[in-house]
Amino acid sequence: RPIECLIKLKSAIPKIVEADGQMIEALEKESRSQEELLKLYNPQFKQCNALQGKLALFKLKRLRQRQYNLDELLESMLQKVGSGGFGEVYTVQVERQGSTTVAALKMAKEIITEKNVIEFHTEEECLRYLKNQ
């Protein structure tokens, strides 16, 4: 599987180089000051971040709608597999569709909010991607 990923990356390099060239051309032609650009795009950037946080929080709430017994999850903790700024991660056993599956349970240090959920969601997507590679 890693070779497939490298082949895909190799085929994407010419497109990336072309996009970089186009970006450099556009930046060379840009005549507005950094202050003007920040004034123009910063509000949109903040709105996009807020929307991204709301969407990620919605997804997390939807995930929580699956009925897991928290007491059973905590009792089934097999071992601590990691920790970081966001929280600690444990392996647990989850009953799903009549069988037991080993899964990861992240215990957040703080309450999940629209601001910090993006970090959680991004990490989850990366782990799912790596699992499928």
PDB file of C-alpha atoms in Angstrom, residues 4-109:
ATOM      1  CA  GLU A   4       0.439   3.000  -4.175  1.00  0.00           C
ATOM      2  CA  CYS A   5       0.493   6.177  -2.091  1.00  0.00           C
ATOM      3  CA  LEU A   6       3.919   7.106  -3.498  1.00  0.00           C
ATOM      4  CA  ILE A   7       2.745   6.470  -7.070  1.00  0.00           C
ATOM      5  CA  LYS A   8      -0.261   8.752  -6.530  1.00  0.00           C
ATOM      6  CA  LEU A   9       1.972  11.398  -5.011  1.00  0.00           C
ATOM      7  CA  LYS A  10       4.438  11.152  -7.910  1.00  0.00           C
ATOM      8  CA  SER A  11       1.642  11.617 -10.450  1.00  0.00           C
ATOM      9  CA  ALA A  12       0.354  14.667  -8.534  1.00  0.00           C
ATOM     10  CA  ILE A  13       3.741  16.463  -8.441  1.00  0.00           C
ATOM     11  CA  PRO A  14       3.408  18.098 -11.914  1.00  0.00           C
ATOM     12  CA  LYS A  15       0.000  19.489 -10.961  1.00  0.00           C
ATOM     13  CA  ILE A  16       1.379  20.830  -7.684  1.00  0.00           C
ATOM     14  CA  VAL A  17       4.326  22.458  -9.466  1.00  0.00           C
ATOM     15  CA  GLU A  18       1.941  24.054 -11.985  1.00  0.00           C
ATOM     16  CA  ALA A  19      -0.331  25.338  -9.199  1.00  0.00           C
ATOM     17  CA  ASP A  20       2.688  26.751  -7.351  1.00  0.00           C
ATOM     18  CA  GLY A  21       3.782  28.544 -10.515  1.00  0.00           C
ATOM     19  CA  GLN A  22       0.322  30.045 -10.949  1.00  0.00           C
ATOM     20  CA  MET A  23       0.290  31.151  -7.331  1.00  0.00           C
ATOM     21  CA  ILE A  24       3.713  32.801  -7.662  1.00  0.00           C
ATOM     22  CA  GLU A  25       2.568  34.653 -10.798  1.00  0.00           C
ATOM     23  CA  ALA A  26      -0.547  35.890  -9.016  1.00  0.00           C
ATOM     24  CA  LEU A  27       1.469  37.006  -5.988  1.00  0.00           C
ATOM     25  CA  GLU A  28       3.969  38.852  -8.201  1.00  0.00           C
ATOM     26  CA  LYS A  29       1.092  40.782  -9.781  1.00  0.00           C
ATOM     27  CA  GLU A  30      -0.502  41.557  -6.401  1.00  0.00           C
ATOM     28  CA  SER A  31      -0.282  45.261  -5.670  1.00  0.00           C
ATOM     29  CA  ARG A  32      -2.262  45.498  -2.440  1.00  0.00           C
ATOM     30  CA  SER A  33      -0.431  45.806   0.852  1.00  0.00           C
ATOM     31  CA  GLN A  34      -0.432  43.063   3.443  1.00  0.00           C
ATOM     32  CA  GLU A  35      -2.549  45.307   5.646  1.00  0.00           C
ATOM     33  CA  GLU A  36      -5.175  45.695   2.904  1.00  0.00           C
ATOM     34  CA  LEU A  37      -5.250  41.962   2.269  1.00  0.00           C
ATOM     35  CA  LEU A  38      -5.618  41.150   5.968  1.00  0.00           C
ATOM     36  CA  LYS A  39      -8.402  43.683   6.282  1.00  0.00           C
ATOM     37  CA  LEU A  40     -10.159  42.125   3.302  1.00  0.00           C
ATOM     38  CA  TYR A  41      -9.717  38.416   4.073  1.00  0.00           C
ATOM     39  CA  ASN A  42      -9.432  38.192   7.867  1.00  0.00           C
ATOM     40  CA  PRO A  43     -13.207  38.458   8.498  1.00  0.00           C
ATOM     41  CA  GLN A  44     -13.866  35.739   5.919  1.00  0.00           C
ATOM     42  CA  PHE A  45     -11.127  33.589   7.415  1.00  0.00           C
ATOM     43  CA  LYS A  46     -12.681  33.935  10.877  1.00  0.00           C
ATOM     44  CA  GLN A  47     -16.143  33.079   9.504  1.00  0.00           C
ATOM     45  CA  CYS A  48     -14.756  29.999   7.736  1.00  0.00           C
ATOM     46  CA  ASN A  49     -13.027  28.827  10.917  1.00  0.00           C
ATOM     47  CA  ALA A  50     -16.221  29.328  12.924  1.00  0.00           C
ATOM     48  CA  LEU A  51     -18.258  27.406  10.347  1.00  0.00           C
ATOM     49  CA  GLN A  52     -15.683  24.629  10.251  1.00  0.00           C
ATOM     50  CA  GLY A  53     -15.911  24.386  14.044  1.00  0.00           C
ATOM     51  CA  LYS A  54     -19.709  24.208  13.957  1.00  0.00           C
ATOM     52  CA  LEU A  55     -19.642  21.479  11.306  1.00  0.00           C
ATOM     53  CA  ALA A  56     -17.046  19.445  13.187  1.00  0.00           C
ATOM     54  CA  LEU A  57     -19.012  19.803  16.438  1.00  0.00           C
ATOM     55  CA  PHE A  58     -22.179  18.705  14.612  1.00  0.00           C
ATOM     56  CA  LYS A  59     -20.362  15.621  13.311  1.00  0.00           C
ATOM     57  CA  LEU A  60     -19.054  14.802  16.786  1.00  0.00           C
ATOM     58  CA  LYS A  61     -22.546  15.183  18.294  1.00  0.00           C
ATOM     59  CA  ARG A  62     -23.924  12.899  15.578  1.00  0.00           C
ATOM     60  CA  LEU A  63     -21.241  10.348  16.424  1.00  0.00           C
ATOM     61  CA  ARG A  64     -22.226  10.568  20.081  1.00  0.00           C
ATOM     62  CA  GLN A  65     -25.804   9.618  19.165  1.00  0.00           C
ATOM     63  CA  ARG A  66     -24.620   6.054  18.747  1.00  0.00           C
ATOM     64  CA  GLN A  67     -25.549   4.395  21.949  1.00  0.00           C
ATOM     65  CA  TYR A  68     -22.431   3.341  23.815  1.00  0.00           C
ATOM     66  CA  ASN A  69     -22.517   2.584  27.485  1.00  0.00           C
ATOM     67  CA  LEU A  70     -19.798   4.825  28.912  1.00  0.00           C
ATOM     68  CA  ASP A  71     -19.452   2.698  32.054  1.00  0.00           C
ATOM     69  CA  GLU A  72     -18.838  -0.416  29.913  1.00  0.00           C
ATOM     70  CA  LEU A  73     -16.317   1.463  27.770  1.00  0.00           C
ATOM     71  CA  LEU A  74     -14.429   2.661  30.829  1.00  0.00           C
ATOM     72  CA  GLU A  75     -14.438  -0.849  32.326  1.00  0.00           C
ATOM     73  CA  SER A  76     -13.132  -2.317  29.063  1.00  0.00           C
ATOM     74  CA  MET A  77     -10.116   0.011  28.856  1.00  0.00           C
ATOM     75  CA  LEU A  78      -7.297  -2.254  27.822  1.00  0.00           C
ATOM     76  CA  GLN A  79      -4.346   0.102  27.966  1.00  0.00           C
ATOM     77  CA  LYS A  80      -3.276   3.674  27.563  1.00  0.00           C
ATOM     78  CA  VAL A  81      -1.833   4.086  24.067  1.00  0.00           C
ATOM     79  CA  GLY A  82      -0.959   7.760  24.066  1.00  0.00           C
ATOM     80  CA  SER A  83      -1.509  11.245  25.360  1.00  0.00           C
ATOM     81  CA  GLY A  84      -1.017  14.793  24.239  1.00  0.00           C
ATOM     82  CA  GLY A  85      -2.239  18.317  24.629  1.00  0.00           C
ATOM     83  CA  PHE A  86      -5.804  17.354  23.803  1.00  0.00           C
ATOM     84  CA  GLY A  87      -6.189  14.338  26.072  1.00  0.00           C
ATOM     85  CA  GLU A  88      -5.341  10.692  26.646  1.00  0.00           C
ATOM     86  CA  VAL A  89      -6.124   7.759  24.337  1.00  0.00           C
ATOM     87  CA  TYR A  90      -7.036   4.263  25.495  1.00  0.00           C
ATOM     88  CA  THR A  91      -7.941   1.080  23.672  1.00  0.00           C
ATOM     89  CA  VAL A  92     -11.428  -0.162  24.540  1.00  0.00           C
ATOM     90  CA  GLN A  93     -13.751  -2.953  23.491  1.00  0.00           C
ATOM     91  CA  VAL A  94     -16.912  -1.858  21.692  1.00  0.00           C
ATOM     92  CA  GLU A  95     -19.932  -4.042  20.989  1.00  0.00           C
ATOM     93  CA  ARG A  96     -21.032  -3.413  17.410  1.00  0.00           C
ATOM     94  CA  GLN A  97     -23.425  -5.447  15.303  1.00  0.00           C
ATOM     95  CA  GLY A  98     -23.125  -8.461  17.562  1.00  0.00           C
ATOM     96  CA  SER A  99     -19.339  -8.591  17.731  1.00  0.00           C
ATOM     97  CA  THR A 100     -16.648  -7.008  19.857  1.00  0.00           C
ATOM     98  CA  THR A 101     -14.236  -4.587  18.207  1.00  0.00           C
ATOM     99  CA  VAL A 102     -11.163  -2.946  19.675  1.00  0.00           C
ATOM    100  CA  ALA A 103     -11.355   0.828  19.268  1.00  0.00           C
ATOM    101  CA  ALA A 104      -9.657   3.974  20.504  1.00  0.00           C
ATOM    102  CA  LEU A 105     -11.266   6.165  23.147  1.00  0.00           C
ATOM    103  CA  LYS A 106      -9.937   9.688  23.516  1.00  0.00           C
ATOM    104  CA  MET A 107     -10.586  11.310  26.866  1.00  0.00           C
ATOM    105  CA  ALA A 108     -10.448  15.071  26.335  1.00  0.00           C
ATOM    106  CA  LYS A 109      -8.859  17.233  29.025  1.00  0.00           C
TER     107      LYS A 109
END
